[in-house]
Amino acid sequence: MKKQVVVYKKLSPELMARLQAQAEVTLIEDLSPAGMQRLRQALPRAQGLLGASLRLDAELLDLAPQLEAVASVSVGVDNYDIDYLSQRRILLSNTPDVLTETTADTGFALILATARRVVELATLVRAGQWNSNIGPRHFGSDVHGKTLGIIGMGRIGEALAQRGHFGFGMPLIYHSNSPKPAVEARFNARYCSLEQLLQEADFICLTLPLTAQTHGLIGAREFELMRPESIFINISRGKVVDEGAMIEALQQRKIRAAGLDVFEREPLDHDSPLLQLDNVVATPHIGSATHETREAMARCAVDNLLAALAGQRPANLVNPQLWPQAAG
Ligand code: DGY
């Protein structure tokens, strides 16, 4: 008998067909209140779940007593109660690797956009305010040759380092749980404390996951350590930063600018003070949002889910302690 799968993210026809060949699929088109109602109704028979952007906590999981596997279409797993999933012996998988380069591209887009004031000045042109050659009031700052500071040297951090080092000749400093000799050798990078990095880097880029340890890592004290020339880039998770402290630092020009793809609350409130600041470039969590990468992520999630439901180890198992016991 085919297993029951609930999908709460739209898949391409090709991937939907692959899933349907192996499982009975219920598609929840969106996570509106009506969609959530349909999801709750479908959970009691679900053996597999596939989707993203939904906080899957004990309350929802308790509606799914038959659940065997959850495949997240994301690399970040901060939306999942991993302890509870593991306690229930439910396999959780994610989609690393396939989004690394695209997310690093987004990071660099924000670096260039903030330093060269691309959005602000393009808006000026569009508004018909380009009336003479621009002068120092509208100059930006260089990217090449400036010090790139990366907080969290995982896959995406490395991809950002590659772009900075080989593409823009940027001296590289980084902070992570532990020094990474291979990264240091490849990019001539220097490991340093968080405090040192905040004081020295021209571009401070967050690429680390949201966990209990990183929640609120960058707050008022950390913004105080940055310099008025510093540009702050966040492509990780909004909750790693105290947004109120960041807004204050930007308003008081304690830092030059911020390029932000993630926020404490998403979608960002339309009346957020961030949107009043011309030294902020805000994008709607587009780190991995290209046609190619989102399809690759969805394919990876489908592969993970089908493997798990077939009693095989998913390639990207987040709770490996369940294996091989979970297969029974
Ligand atoms: C990820 O994959 O974690 C991206 O941030 C999209 O949520």
CSV table of C-alpha atoms and ligand atoms in Angstrom, one decimal:
chain,number,residue,atom,x,y,z
A,1,MET,CA,0.0,0.0,0.0
A,2,LYS,CA,1.3,3.5,-0.8
A,3,LYS,CA,2.3,5.7,2.0
A,4,GLN,CA,0.4,8.9,2.8
A,5,VAL,CA,2.4,12.1,2.2
A,6,VAL,CA,1.3,15.7,2.9
A,7,VAL,CA,3.0,18.3,0.8
A,8,TYR,CA,2.7,21.9,2.0
A,9,LYS,CA,4.9,23.6,-0.7
A,10,LYS,CA,4.1,23.7,-4.3
A,11,LEU,CA,6.2,21.3,-6.4
A,12,SER,CA,7.0,21.2,-10.1
A,13,PRO,CA,4.8,18.8,-12.1
A,14,GLU,CA,7.8,16.5,-12.6
A,15,LEU,CA,8.5,16.3,-8.9
A,16,MET,CA,4.9,15.9,-8.0
A,17,ALA,CA,4.6,13.0,-10.5
A,18,ARG,CA,7.6,11.3,-8.9
A,19,LEU,CA,6.1,11.6,-5.5
A,20,GLN,CA,2.7,10.5,-6.7
A,21,ALA,CA,4.2,7.4,-8.3
A,22,GLN,CA,5.4,6.2,-4.8
A,23,ALA,CA,2.9,7.8,-2.4
A,24,GLU,CA,-0.7,9.1,-1.9
A,25,VAL,CA,-0.1,12.8,-1.9
A,26,THR,CA,-2.3,15.5,-0.3
A,27,LEU,CA,-1.2,19.0,-1.5
A,28,ILE,CA,-1.8,21.9,0.8
A,29,GLU,CA,-1.4,24.8,-1.6
A,30,ASP,CA,-0.6,27.6,0.9
A,31,LEU,CA,-0.3,28.2,4.6
A,32,SER,CA,-3.2,30.7,4.9
A,33,PRO,CA,-5.7,30.0,7.7
A,34,ALA,CA,-7.8,27.9,5.3
A,35,GLY,CA,-4.6,26.0,4.2
A,36,MET,CA,-3.6,25.4,7.8
A,37,GLN,CA,-7.1,24.0,8.5
A,38,ARG,CA,-6.7,21.6,5.6
A,39,LEU,CA,-3.2,20.7,6.9
A,40,ARG,CA,-4.5,19.9,10.3
A,41,GLN,CA,-7.2,17.7,8.8
A,42,ALA,CA,-4.6,15.8,6.7
A,43,LEU,CA,-2.1,15.3,9.5
A,44,PRO,CA,-3.8,12.3,11.2
A,45,ARG,CA,-3.1,10.1,8.3
A,46,ALA,CA,0.3,11.5,7.2
A,47,GLN,CA,3.3,9.2,7.2
A,48,GLY,CA,5.5,11.7,5.4
A,49,LEU,CA,5.5,15.5,5.3
A,50,LEU,CA,7.3,17.7,2.8
A,51,GLY,CA,7.5,21.5,2.9
A,52,ALA,CA,9.1,24.6,4.3
A,53,SER,CA,8.4,27.9,6.2
A,54,LEU,CA,6.1,26.3,8.8
A,55,ARG,CA,6.9,26.0,12.5
A,56,LEU,CA,6.4,22.3,13.1
A,57,ASP,CA,6.1,22.1,16.8
A,58,ALA,CA,4.8,19.4,19.2
A,59,GLU,CA,1.3,20.8,18.9
A,60,LEU,CA,1.1,20.1,15.2
A,61,LEU,CA,3.2,16.9,15.4
A,62,ASP,CA,0.7,15.5,17.9
A,63,LEU,CA,-1.9,15.6,15.2
A,64,ALA,CA,0.2,13.2,13.2
A,65,PRO,CA,0.5,9.9,15.2
A,66,GLN,CA,1.6,7.9,12.1
A,67,LEU,CA,4.4,10.3,11.0
A,68,GLU,CA,7.7,8.6,10.0
A,69,ALA,CA,9.6,11.3,8.1
A,70,VAL,CA,9.7,15.0,7.6
A,71,ALA,CA,11.6,16.4,4.6
A,72,SER,CA,12.3,20.1,4.9
A,73,VAL,CA,12.8,22.1,1.7
A,74,SER,CA,15.4,24.2,3.4
A,75,VAL,CA,18.9,23.9,4.8
A,76,GLY,CA,17.9,25.7,8.1
A,77,VAL,CA,16.0,23.5,10.5
A,78,ASP,CA,15.1,26.1,13.1
A,79,ASN,CA,11.4,25.6,12.3
A,80,TYR,CA,11.5,22.1,13.7
A,81,ASP,CA,11.4,20.8,17.3
A,82,ILE,CA,14.2,18.4,16.6
A,83,ASP,CA,14.2,16.9,20.1
A,84,TYR,CA,10.5,16.1,19.9
A,85,LEU,CA,10.9,14.7,16.4
A,86,SER,CA,13.7,12.5,17.6
A,87,GLN,CA,11.8,11.5,20.7
A,88,ARG,CA,9.0,10.4,18.4
A,89,ARG,CA,11.6,8.6,16.2
A,90,ILE,CA,10.6,10.7,13.2
A,91,LEU,CA,13.4,11.2,10.6
A,92,LEU,CA,14.1,14.8,9.7
A,93,SER,CA,16.0,15.7,6.5
A,94,ASN,CA,17.0,19.0,5.0
A,95,THR,CA,18.6,20.3,1.7
A,96,PRO,CA,22.2,21.4,2.2
A,97,ASP,CA,24.7,21.9,-0.6
A,98,VAL,CA,22.4,22.6,-3.4
A,99,LEU,CA,21.7,26.1,-2.2
A,100,THR,CA,25.2,27.0,-1.0
A,101,GLU,CA,26.4,28.9,-4.1
A,102,THR,CA,23.1,30.7,-4.7
A,103,THR,CA,22.9,31.9,-1.1
A,104,ALA,CA,26.5,33.1,-1.2
A,105,ASP,CA,25.5,35.0,-4.4
A,106,THR,CA,22.8,36.7,-2.4
A,107,GLY,CA,25.3,37.6,0.3
A,108,PHE,CA,27.5,39.2,-2.3
A,109,ALA,CA,24.6,41.0,-3.9
A,110,LEU,CA,23.9,42.6,-0.6
A,111,ILE,CA,27.5,43.5,-0.1
A,112,LEU,CA,27.7,45.3,-3.4
A,113,ALA,CA,24.2,46.8,-3.1
A,114,THR,CA,24.9,48.4,0.3
A,115,ALA,CA,28.5,49.5,-0.4
A,116,ARG,CA,27.7,51.1,-3.7
A,117,ARG,CA,24.2,52.2,-2.6
A,118,VAL,CA,22.7,50.5,-5.6
A,119,VAL,CA,19.0,50.5,-4.5
A,120,GLU,CA,19.0,54.0,-3.1
A,121,LEU,CA,20.6,55.5,-6.2
A,122,ALA,CA,18.6,53.5,-8.7
A,123,THR,CA,15.5,54.7,-6.9
A,124,LEU,CA,16.7,58.3,-7.3
A,125,VAL,CA,17.1,57.8,-11.1
A,126,ARG,CA,13.7,56.2,-11.3
A,127,ALA,CA,12.2,59.1,-9.4
A,128,GLY,CA,13.6,61.5,-12.0
A,129,GLN,CA,16.0,63.1,-9.6
A,130,TRP,CA,19.2,62.5,-11.6
A,131,ASN,CA,19.7,66.0,-12.8
A,132,SER,CA,23.5,66.5,-12.8
A,133,ASN,CA,26.6,64.4,-12.2
A,134,ILE,CA,26.5,62.9,-8.7
A,135,GLY,CA,29.0,64.1,-6.2
A,136,PRO,CA,30.4,62.9,-2.9
A,137,ARG,CA,27.0,63.0,-1.2
A,138,HIS,CA,26.1,60.0,-3.3
A,139,PHE,CA,29.4,58.2,-3.4
A,140,GLY,CA,29.6,54.7,-2.0
A,141,SER,CA,32.6,52.7,-0.6
A,142,ASP,CA,34.9,50.2,-2.2
A,143,VAL,CA,34.3,46.5,-1.9
A,144,HIS,CA,37.5,45.2,-3.4
A,145,GLY,CA,40.4,45.2,-1.0
A,146,LYS,CA,38.2,45.7,2.1
A,147,THR,CA,38.2,43.3,5.0
A,148,LEU,CA,35.5,40.7,4.8
A,149,GLY,CA,34.5,39.3,8.2
A,150,ILE,CA,32.4,36.1,8.2
A,151,ILE,CA,30.6,34.9,11.3
A,152,GLY,CA,29.9,31.1,10.9
A,153,MET,CA,32.3,29.4,8.6
A,154,GLY,CA,30.1,26.6,7.2
A,155,ARG,CA,29.4,25.8,3.6
A,156,ILE,CA,27.8,29.2,2.8
A,157,GLY,CA,30.5,31.0,4.8
A,158,GLU,CA,33.1,29.3,2.6
A,159,ALA,CA,31.3,30.1,-0.6
A,160,LEU,CA,31.2,33.8,0.5
A,161,ALA,CA,34.9,33.6,1.4
A,162,GLN,CA,35.7,32.2,-2.1
A,163,ARG,CA,33.9,35.1,-3.7
A,164,GLY,CA,35.6,37.7,-1.5
A,165,HIS,CA,39.1,36.3,-1.7
A,166,PHE,CA,39.3,35.3,-5.4
A,167,GLY,CA,36.8,37.7,-6.9
A,168,PHE,CA,37.4,40.9,-4.9
A,169,GLY,CA,40.9,40.5,-3.3
A,170,MET,CA,39.5,41.0,0.1
A,171,PRO,CA,41.5,40.1,3.3
A,172,LEU,CA,39.5,37.6,5.2
A,173,ILE,CA,38.8,37.2,8.9
A,174,TYR,CA,36.3,34.8,10.3
A,175,HIS,CA,34.7,33.5,13.6
A,176,SER,CA,33.2,30.1,14.1
A,177,ASN,CA,32.9,27.4,16.7
A,178,SER,CA,36.5,26.3,16.0
A,179,PRO,CA,39.3,27.3,13.6
A,180,LYS,CA,39.3,25.8,10.1
A,181,PRO,CA,42.8,25.2,8.9
A,182,ALA,CA,41.7,24.2,5.4
A,183,VAL,CA,39.7,27.5,5.0
A,184,GLU,CA,42.7,29.5,6.3
A,185,ALA,CA,45.0,27.8,3.8
A,186,ARG,CA,42.7,28.2,0.8
A,187,PHE,CA,41.6,31.8,1.4
A,188,ASN,CA,44.5,33.1,3.5
A,189,ALA,CA,41.9,33.7,6.2
A,190,ARG,CA,42.5,34.5,9.8
A,191,TYR,CA,40.5,33.1,12.7
A,192,CYS,CA,39.6,35.6,15.4
A,193,SER,CA,37.3,36.2,18.3
A,194,LEU,CA,33.8,37.6,17.7
A,195,GLU,CA,34.9,40.9,19.3
A,196,GLN,CA,38.0,41.2,17.1
A,197,LEU,CA,36.0,40.5,14.0
A,198,LEU,CA,33.4,43.1,14.8
A,199,GLN,CA,36.1,45.7,15.4
A,200,GLU,CA,38.2,44.9,12.3
A,201,ALA,CA,35.9,43.9,9.5
A,202,ASP,CA,34.6,46.3,6.9
A,203,PHE,CA,31.9,43.9,6.0
A,204,ILE,CA,30.4,41.8,8.8
A,205,CYS,CA,28.5,38.9,7.3
A,206,LEU,CA,26.3,36.5,9.3
A,207,THR,CA,26.1,33.0,7.8
A,208,LEU,CA,25.5,30.9,10.9
A,209,PRO,CA,22.3,28.8,11.7
A,210,LEU,CA,19.8,29.9,14.3
A,211,THR,CA,20.2,27.7,17.4
A,212,ALA,CA,19.7,28.3,21.2
A,213,GLN,CA,23.4,29.4,21.2
A,214,THR,CA,23.2,31.9,18.3
A,215,HIS,CA,19.8,33.4,19.2
A,216,GLY,CA,20.4,37.1,19.9
A,217,LEU,CA,24.1,36.7,19.3
A,218,ILE,CA,24.4,40.2,17.8
A,219,GLY,CA,23.0,42.8,20.1
A,220,ALA,CA,23.6,46.4,21.4
A,221,ARG,CA,27.1,45.5,22.7
A,222,GLU,CA,28.1,44.0,19.4
A,223,PHE,CA,26.9,46.9,17.4
A,224,GLU,CA,28.9,49.2,19.7
A,225,LEU,CA,32.0,47.3,18.7
A,226,MET,CA,31.5,47.9,15.0
A,227,ARG,CA,32.9,51.0,13.3
A,228,PRO,CA,31.0,53.8,11.6
A,229,GLU,CA,32.3,52.5,8.2
A,230,SER,CA,31.1,48.9,8.9
A,231,ILE,CA,28.5,47.3,6.7
A,232,PHE,CA,26.4,44.6,8.3
A,233,ILE,CA,25.0,41.7,6.2
A,234,ASN,CA,22.6,39.1,7.4
A,235,ILE,CA,21.8,36.1,5.2
A,236,SER,CA,21.3,33.6,8.1
A,237,ARG,CA,18.3,34.1,10.3
A,238,GLY,CA,16.8,37.3,11.7
A,239,LYS,CA,16.6,36.1,15.3
A,240,VAL,CA,20.4,35.8,15.4
A,241,VAL,CA,20.3,39.6,15.7
A,242,ASP,CA,18.5,41.9,18.2
A,243,GLU,CA,16.6,43.9,15.6
A,244,GLY,CA,15.9,46.8,17.9
A,245,ALA,CA,19.6,47.2,18.6
A,246,MET,CA,20.4,47.0,14.9
A,247,ILE,CA,17.8,49.7,14.0
A,248,GLU,CA,19.3,52.0,16.7
A,249,ALA,CA,22.8,51.4,15.3
A,250,LEU,CA,21.6,52.2,11.8
A,251,GLN,CA,19.6,55.3,12.8
A,252,GLN,CA,22.5,56.7,14.8
A,253,ARG,CA,24.9,55.9,12.0
A,254,LYS,CA,27.0,53.8,14.4
A,255,ILE,CA,27.4,51.6,11.3
A,256,ARG,CA,27.3,52.7,7.7
A,257,ALA,CA,24.6,50.3,6.3
A,258,ALA,CA,22.9,46.9,6.5
A,259,GLY,CA,22.0,44.4,3.8
A,260,LEU,CA,19.3,42.2,5.2
A,261,ASP,CA,17.7,39.1,3.7
A,262,VAL,CA,16.2,37.8,7.0
A,263,PHE,CA,14.3,39.4,9.8
A,264,GLU,CA,13.0,38.7,13.3
A,265,ARG,CA,9.5,38.4,11.9
A,266,GLU,CA,8.9,37.4,8.3
A,267,PRO,CA,7.3,38.9,6.2
A,268,LEU,CA,8.8,42.1,7.6
A,269,ASP,CA,6.1,44.5,9.0
A,270,HIS,CA,5.3,47.1,6.5
A,271,ASP,CA,5.8,49.8,9.1
A,272,SER,CA,9.2,48.5,10.3
A,273,PRO,CA,11.6,51.4,11.0
A,274,LEU,CA,14.1,49.5,8.8
A,275,LEU,CA,12.1,50.6,5.7
A,276,GLN,CA,12.5,54.2,6.6
A,277,LEU,CA,16.3,54.0,6.4
A,278,ASP,CA,18.1,54.8,3.2
A,279,ASN,CA,21.2,52.9,4.5
A,280,VAL,CA,19.3,49.6,4.5
A,281,VAL,CA,18.8,47.2,1.7
A,282,ALA,CA,16.1,44.7,2.6
A,283,THR,CA,15.2,41.7,0.5
A,284,PRO,CA,12.4,39.2,1.2
A,285,HIS,CA,14.4,36.1,2.3
A,286,ILE,CA,15.6,35.3,-1.2
A,287,GLY,CA,18.9,33.6,-0.2
A,288,SER,CA,18.2,30.5,-2.2
A,289,ALA,CA,15.3,31.9,-4.4
A,290,THR,CA,16.3,31.1,-7.9
A,291,HIS,CA,14.4,28.8,-10.3
A,292,GLU,CA,17.3,26.4,-10.5
A,293,THR,CA,18.1,26.2,-6.8
A,294,ARG,CA,14.5,26.0,-5.5
A,295,GLU,CA,13.9,23.1,-8.0
A,296,ALA,CA,17.1,21.4,-6.8
A,297,MET,CA,16.1,21.9,-3.2
A,298,ALA,CA,12.6,20.4,-3.8
A,299,ARG,CA,14.2,17.5,-5.7
A,300,CYS,CA,16.6,16.9,-2.8
A,301,ALA,CA,13.6,16.9,-0.3
A,302,VAL,CA,11.6,14.5,-2.5
A,303,ASP,CA,14.6,12.1,-2.6
A,304,ASN,CA,15.1,12.4,1.1
A,305,LEU,CA,11.4,11.7,1.8
A,306,LEU,CA,11.1,8.8,-0.6
A,307,ALA,CA,14.2,7.2,0.8
A,308,ALA,CA,13.0,7.6,4.4
A,309,LEU,CA,9.6,6.1,3.6
A,310,ALA,CA,11.2,3.2,1.8
A,311,GLY,CA,13.2,2.4,4.9
A,312,GLN,CA,16.5,3.8,3.5
A,313,ARG,CA,18.7,6.4,5.1
A,314,PRO,CA,17.9,9.8,3.6
A,315,ALA,CA,21.1,11.4,2.3
A,316,ASN,CA,20.6,14.5,4.5
A,317,LEU,CA,19.4,13.2,7.8
A,318,VAL,CA,19.3,15.8,10.5
A,319,ASN,CA,18.8,13.4,13.4
A,320,PRO,CA,21.3,10.6,12.5
A,321,GLN,CA,21.1,9.2,16.0
A,322,LEU,CA,17.8,7.6,14.9
A,323,TRP,CA,19.6,5.5,12.3
A,324,PRO,CA,19.7,2.6,11.8
A,325,GLN,CA,17.3,1.8,14.7
A,326,ALA,CA,14.6,4.0,13.1
A,327,ALA,CA,14.4,1.6,10.1
A,328,GLY,CA,13.3,-1.1,12.5
B,1,DGY,C1,17.0,27.8,4.0
B,1,DGY,O1,17.1,26.9,3.2
B,1,DGY,O2,17.2,27.6,5.2
B,1,DGY,C2,16.7,29.1,3.5
B,1,DGY,O3,17.0,30.1,4.4
B,1,DGY,C3,15.3,29.2,3.1
B,1,DGY,O4,14.5,29.1,4.3
